CSV table of C-alpha atoms and ligand atoms in Angstrom, one decimal:
chain,number,residue,atom,x,y,z
A,17,UNK,CA,2.6,19.1,-21.7
A,18,UNK,CA,5.6,19.1,-23.8
A,19,UNK,CA,6.0,17.5,-27.1
A,20,UNK,CA,7.6,14.0,-26.4
A,21,UNK,CA,5.6,13.4,-23.6
A,22,UNK,CA,8.3,13.7,-21.0
A,23,UNK,CA,8.6,16.4,-18.3
A,24,UNK,CA,11.6,18.8,-19.0
A,25,UNK,CA,14.6,17.1,-17.4
A,26,UNK,CA,15.3,20.1,-15.3
A,27,UNK,CA,16.0,24.0,-15.5
A,28,UNK,CA,17.2,24.7,-19.1
A,29,UNK,CA,20.7,26.4,-18.8
A,30,UNK,CA,21.8,29.4,-20.7
A,31,UNK,CA,25.4,29.8,-21.9
A,32,UNK,CA,26.6,33.1,-23.1
A,33,UNK,CA,29.2,33.0,-25.8
A,34,UNK,CA,31.4,35.9,-25.5
A,35,UNK,CA,33.4,35.6,-28.6
A,36,UNK,CA,31.8,38.4,-30.5
A,37,UNK,CA,33.0,40.9,-27.9
A,38,UNK,CA,36.3,40.0,-28.6
A,39,UNK,CA,35.9,40.2,-32.4
A,40,UNK,CA,35.0,44.0,-31.6
A,41,UNK,CA,38.0,44.4,-29.5
A,42,UNK,CA,40.2,42.9,-32.1
A,43,UNK,CA,39.0,45.0,-34.8
A,44,UNK,CA,41.0,47.8,-33.3
A,45,UNK,CA,43.5,45.9,-31.3
A,46,UNK,CA,43.8,47.1,-27.8
A,47,UNK,CA,41.8,46.1,-24.7
A,48,UNK,CA,38.1,47.2,-25.3
A,49,UNK,CA,35.6,45.8,-25.1
A,50,UNK,CA,36.8,43.2,-22.6
A,51,UNK,CA,35.4,39.8,-23.1
A,52,UNK,CA,36.0,38.9,-19.4
A,53,UNK,CA,34.1,42.0,-18.2
A,54,UNK,CA,31.2,41.0,-20.5
A,55,UNK,CA,31.4,37.4,-19.1
A,56,UNK,CA,31.4,38.7,-15.5
A,57,UNK,CA,28.4,40.7,-16.5
A,58,UNK,CA,26.7,37.9,-18.0
A,59,UNK,CA,27.2,36.1,-14.8
A,60,UNK,CA,25.4,38.6,-13.0
A,61,UNK,CA,22.8,38.7,-15.3
A,62,UNK,CA,21.9,35.2,-15.1
A,63,UNK,CA,24.0,33.1,-17.1
A,64,UNK,CA,24.6,29.8,-16.2
A,65,UNK,CA,28.0,29.3,-18.0
A,66,UNK,CA,30.3,31.1,-20.4
A,67,UNK,CA,31.4,29.8,-23.8
A,68,UNK,CA,34.4,30.6,-25.5
A,69,UNK,CA,35.6,29.4,-28.8
A,70,UNK,CA,39.5,29.5,-29.1
A,71,UNK,CA,40.0,29.3,-32.7
A,72,UNK,CA,43.2,28.1,-34.3
A,73,UNK,CA,43.4,31.7,-36.2
A,74,UNK,CA,42.5,33.3,-32.6
A,75,UNK,CA,40.6,35.7,-34.9
A,76,UNK,CA,38.6,36.5,-31.7
A,77,UNK,CA,39.1,35.0,-28.4
A,78,UNK,CA,42.7,34.5,-27.3
A,79,UNK,CA,44.9,32.6,-25.1
A,80,UNK,CA,45.2,35.3,-22.6
A,81,UNK,CA,41.3,35.5,-22.5
A,82,UNK,CA,41.0,31.9,-21.6
A,83,UNK,CA,43.3,32.3,-18.9
A,84,UNK,CA,41.5,35.4,-17.6
A,85,UNK,CA,38.1,33.6,-17.6
A,86,UNK,CA,39.6,30.4,-16.1
A,87,UNK,CA,40.8,32.6,-13.1
A,88,UNK,CA,37.8,35.0,-12.9
A,89,UNK,CA,34.6,33.1,-13.8
A,90,UNK,CA,32.4,31.8,-10.8
A,91,UNK,CA,30.3,29.8,-13.5
A,92,UNK,CA,31.3,26.9,-15.7
A,93,UNK,CA,33.5,28.0,-18.7
A,94,UNK,CA,32.6,25.6,-21.9
A,95,UNK,CA,35.7,25.7,-24.1
A,96,UNK,CA,34.7,25.5,-27.6
A,97,UNK,CA,37.6,24.2,-29.8
A,98,UNK,CA,39.0,22.1,-33.0
A,99,UNK,CA,40.2,18.7,-32.4
A,100,UNK,CA,43.7,19.5,-32.8
A,101,UNK,CA,46.7,18.6,-30.7
A,102,UNK,CA,47.6,22.2,-30.1
A,103,UNK,CA,43.8,22.7,-28.5
A,104,UNK,CA,44.0,19.7,-26.4
A,105,UNK,CA,47.2,20.6,-24.9
A,106,UNK,CA,45.5,23.9,-23.8
A,107,UNK,CA,42.4,22.2,-22.6
A,108,UNK,CA,44.5,19.8,-20.6
A,109,UNK,CA,46.4,22.5,-19.1
A,110,UNK,CA,43.2,24.6,-18.0
A,111,UNK,CA,41.0,21.6,-17.5
A,112,UNK,CA,37.5,24.0,-17.9
A,113,UNK,CA,34.2,22.4,-16.9
A,114,UNK,CA,33.4,21.6,-20.4
A,115,UNK,CA,35.0,20.9,-23.8
A,116,UNK,CA,32.8,21.4,-27.1
A,117,UNK,CA,34.6,19.9,-30.0
A,118,UNK,CA,33.7,22.0,-33.2
A,119,UNK,CA,34.6,21.8,-36.6
A,120,UNK,CA,36.7,24.4,-38.0
A,121,UNK,CA,37.8,25.6,-41.4
A,122,UNK,CA,39.9,28.7,-41.5
A,123,UNK,CA,38.0,30.3,-44.4
A,124,UNK,CA,34.5,30.2,-42.7
A,125,UNK,CA,33.0,33.0,-41.1
A,126,UNK,CA,31.4,31.0,-38.3
A,127,UNK,CA,31.0,27.3,-37.4
A,128,UNK,CA,29.1,26.3,-40.5
A,129,UNK,CA,28.3,22.6,-40.0
A,130,UNK,CA,28.5,20.1,-37.5
A,131,UNK,CA,31.5,17.7,-36.6
A,132,UNK,CA,32.2,14.9,-38.8
A,133,UNK,CA,32.1,12.1,-36.1
A,134,UNK,CA,31.0,9.2,-38.0
A,135,UNK,CA,33.9,9.1,-40.3
A,136,UNK,CA,36.6,10.1,-37.9
A,137,UNK,CA,35.4,7.7,-34.8
A,138,UNK,CA,38.7,6.3,-33.9
A,139,UNK,CA,40.8,9.5,-33.9
A,140,UNK,CA,38.1,11.4,-31.9
A,141,UNK,CA,37.6,8.7,-29.4
A,142,UNK,CA,41.3,8.9,-28.8
A,143,UNK,CA,41.4,12.6,-28.9
A,144,UNK,CA,38.8,13.1,-26.2
A,145,UNK,CA,39.9,9.9,-23.9
A,146,UNK,CA,42.5,12.3,-21.7
A,147,UNK,CA,39.8,15.5,-21.8
A,148,UNK,CA,37.6,12.8,-20.1
A,149,UNK,CA,40.3,11.4,-17.6
A,150,UNK,CA,41.1,15.1,-16.7
A,151,UNK,CA,37.6,15.6,-15.9
A,152,UNK,CA,36.1,17.8,-18.6
A,153,UNK,CA,32.7,17.1,-19.7
A,154,UNK,CA,33.2,16.6,-23.5
A,155,UNK,CA,30.5,17.6,-25.5
A,156,UNK,CA,30.4,17.3,-29.5
A,157,UNK,CA,28.7,19.8,-31.8
A,158,UNK,CA,26.7,17.8,-34.6
A,159,UNK,CA,24.2,18.5,-37.0
A,160,UNK,CA,20.8,16.9,-36.1
A,161,UNK,CA,21.8,14.0,-38.0
A,162,UNK,CA,21.3,10.4,-36.6
A,163,UNK,CA,24.8,8.8,-37.7
A,164,UNK,CA,26.7,11.6,-36.1
A,165,UNK,CA,24.8,11.5,-33.1
A,166,UNK,CA,25.3,7.8,-32.6
A,167,UNK,CA,28.8,8.1,-33.3
A,168,UNK,CA,29.2,10.8,-30.6
A,169,UNK,CA,27.5,8.3,-28.1
A,170,UNK,CA,29.8,5.6,-29.2
A,171,UNK,CA,33.1,7.6,-28.8
A,172,UNK,CA,32.1,8.1,-25.2
A,173,UNK,CA,31.1,11.8,-25.2
A,174,UNK,CA,29.1,13.1,-22.3
A,175,UNK,CA,27.0,15.6,-24.1
A,176,UNK,CA,25.9,16.5,-27.8
A,177,UNK,CA,25.1,19.8,-28.8
A,178,UNK,CA,23.0,20.2,-31.7
A,179,UNK,CA,23.5,22.7,-34.5
A,180,UNK,CA,20.3,25.1,-34.7
A,181,UNK,CA,21.8,26.9,-37.6
A,182,UNK,CA,20.1,25.2,-40.5
A,183,UNK,CA,16.6,26.1,-38.5
A,184,UNK,CA,17.6,29.6,-37.8
A,185,UNK,CA,18.7,30.4,-41.3
A,186,UNK,CA,15.5,29.0,-42.7
A,187,UNK,CA,13.5,31.1,-40.5
A,188,UNK,CA,15.3,34.5,-41.1
A,189,UNK,CA,15.1,33.6,-45.0
A,190,UNK,CA,11.3,33.2,-44.6
A,191,UNK,CA,11.5,29.5,-45.7
A,192,UNK,CA,9.1,28.4,-43.3
A,193,UNK,CA,8.3,25.0,-44.5
A,194,UNK,CA,12.0,24.2,-44.4
A,195,UNK,CA,12.0,25.7,-41.0
A,196,UNK,CA,9.6,23.8,-39.5
A,197,UNK,CA,11.2,20.5,-41.0
A,198,UNK,CA,14.7,21.5,-39.4
A,199,UNK,CA,12.7,21.9,-36.3
A,200,UNK,CA,11.1,18.5,-36.4
A,201,UNK,CA,14.7,16.9,-37.1
A,202,UNK,CA,16.1,18.8,-34.1
A,203,UNK,CA,12.9,17.4,-31.9
A,204,UNK,CA,13.4,13.9,-33.0
A,205,UNK,CA,17.4,13.9,-32.6
A,206,UNK,CA,17.3,15.6,-29.3
A,207,UNK,CA,14.7,12.6,-28.1
A,208,UNK,CA,17.4,10.2,-29.8
A,209,UNK,CA,20.5,11.5,-28.5
A,210,UNK,CA,18.8,11.5,-24.9
A,211,UNK,CA,17.6,8.1,-25.4
A,212,UNK,CA,21.4,7.1,-26.1
A,213,UNK,CA,22.5,8.5,-22.7
A,214,UNK,CA,23.8,11.9,-24.1
A,215,UNK,CA,23.1,15.1,-22.3
A,216,UNK,CA,21.5,17.3,-25.0
A,217,UNK,CA,22.5,20.9,-25.8
A,218,UNK,CA,21.7,23.0,-28.8
A,219,UNK,CA,22.8,26.3,-30.3
A,220,UNK,CA,24.0,28.3,-33.1
A,221,UNK,CA,22.2,31.4,-34.6
A,222,UNK,CA,19.5,31.4,-31.8
A,223,UNK,CA,17.7,34.8,-31.4
A,224,UNK,CA,14.6,36.0,-29.6
A,225,UNK,CA,12.6,34.9,-32.8
A,226,UNK,CA,13.8,31.2,-32.7
A,227,UNK,CA,14.6,30.2,-29.3
A,228,UNK,CA,11.2,29.2,-27.8
A,229,UNK,CA,10.6,26.0,-29.7
A,230,UNK,CA,14.0,24.7,-29.2
A,231,UNK,CA,13.7,25.6,-25.7
A,232,UNK,CA,10.6,23.6,-25.4
A,233,UNK,CA,12.4,20.5,-26.2
A,234,UNK,CA,12.2,18.6,-22.8
A,235,UNK,CA,15.5,16.7,-23.5
A,236,UNK,CA,17.3,19.8,-24.1
A,237,UNK,CA,19.6,20.9,-21.0
A,238,UNK,CA,21.5,23.9,-22.1
A,239,UNK,CA,21.4,26.7,-25.2
A,240,UNK,CA,24.6,28.4,-25.9
A,241,UNK,CA,23.9,31.7,-27.6
A,242,UNK,CA,26.5,34.4,-28.4
A,243,UNK,CA,26.2,36.6,-31.7
A,244,UNK,CA,22.6,37.9,-31.2
A,245,UNK,CA,23.0,38.5,-27.8
A,246,UNK,CA,26.2,40.7,-28.0
A,247,UNK,CA,24.4,42.4,-30.9
A,248,UNK,CA,21.5,42.9,-28.8
A,249,UNK,CA,23.4,44.4,-25.9
A,250,UNK,CA,24.3,47.3,-28.4
A,251,UNK,CA,20.7,48.4,-28.2
A,252,UNK,CA,19.5,47.4,-24.6
A,253,UNK,CA,22.5,46.5,-22.7
A,254,UNK,CA,24.1,43.0,-22.1
A,255,UNK,CA,22.2,42.6,-18.7
A,256,UNK,CA,18.4,43.1,-20.1
A,257,UNK,CA,19.4,41.4,-23.6
A,258,UNK,CA,20.5,38.1,-21.4
A,259,UNK,CA,17.4,38.8,-19.3
A,260,UNK,CA,15.1,38.7,-22.3
A,261,UNK,CA,16.4,35.6,-23.6
A,262,UNK,CA,16.3,34.0,-19.8
A,263,UNK,CA,12.5,34.9,-20.0
A,264,UNK,CA,11.7,33.7,-23.1
A,265,UNK,CA,13.6,30.1,-22.4
A,266,UNK,CA,11.7,29.9,-19.0
A,267,UNK,CA,8.0,30.8,-20.8
A,268,UNK,CA,8.9,28.1,-23.3
A,269,UNK,CA,9.6,25.8,-20.3
A,270,UNK,CA,6.5,26.7,-18.6
A,271,UNK,CA,8.0,28.6,-15.8
B,324,PXP,N1,27.4,26.5,-30.2
B,324,PXP,C1,28.5,26.3,-30.8
B,324,PXP,C2,29.1,25.0,-30.8
B,324,PXP,C3,29.2,27.3,-31.5
B,324,PXP,O1,30.2,27.1,-32.5
B,324,PXP,C4,28.5,28.5,-31.7
B,324,PXP,C5,29.2,29.8,-32.4
B,324,PXP,O2,30.5,29.9,-31.9
B,324,PXP,C6,27.4,28.8,-30.8
B,324,PXP,C7,26.9,27.8,-30.0
B,324,PXP,C8,26.6,30.2,-31.0
B,324,PXP,O3,26.4,30.5,-31.9
B,324,PXP,P1,26.0,32.0,-32.1
B,324,PXP,O4,27.1,32.8,-31.8
B,324,PXP,O5,25.2,31.9,-33.3
B,324,PXP,O6,25.0,32.2,-31.0
């Protein structure tokens, strides 16, 4: 039996984020390691999708990487990007399966918080309209925060991805009460987002230690996981690293 009394809505998908293969490549310039090769290996290892974040400063994934992924992938590409005109034009040129709108500040090391949707509702509604018309599934990356989720539903997003960073950070820092409170917020907001008609995804900072409780939320349909998996691949290889994550996700779903 699962938490909120409903059966899981389907097999939980794993989106593998390959950004940090590009981070390692870019540390030296040149072509190695190749994110496209990692993406194809991830596909073979059972990834249901590939996620890549084309940042405005191109610190990891490049425009050429997106060209290559669009050409070579047989699983869906989830393109993460900021809500800028430049990124909108790129997404409309490629028409990936999914576009996930994320906040971006150049000085941050990673995507630190969720998108501020509630205070930017009109602009974002106009921003995503052409992407929706082009057939992309538009996802909005938000904190587990009711007003943001409700705004994501109002602007017409198909999906909301809940930011699991605060939960994972609290776990890593041994703040277990805070971790449990974050998990409860995620649980409630998954149910709420689903009740508003949004497909629910989750991600950021997930590892073998933190994935199971989130994977067990019945409304969550997809997890996007990158940094931990690419790091783990150094020790056990990408295929076994992904296979273990898949095993933990399936176990959490009672499969
Ligand atoms: N989901 C979103 C929207 C993200 O921005 C990121 C980080 O790029 C992830 C998931 C994956 O986070 P991590 O690399 O910490 O697994």
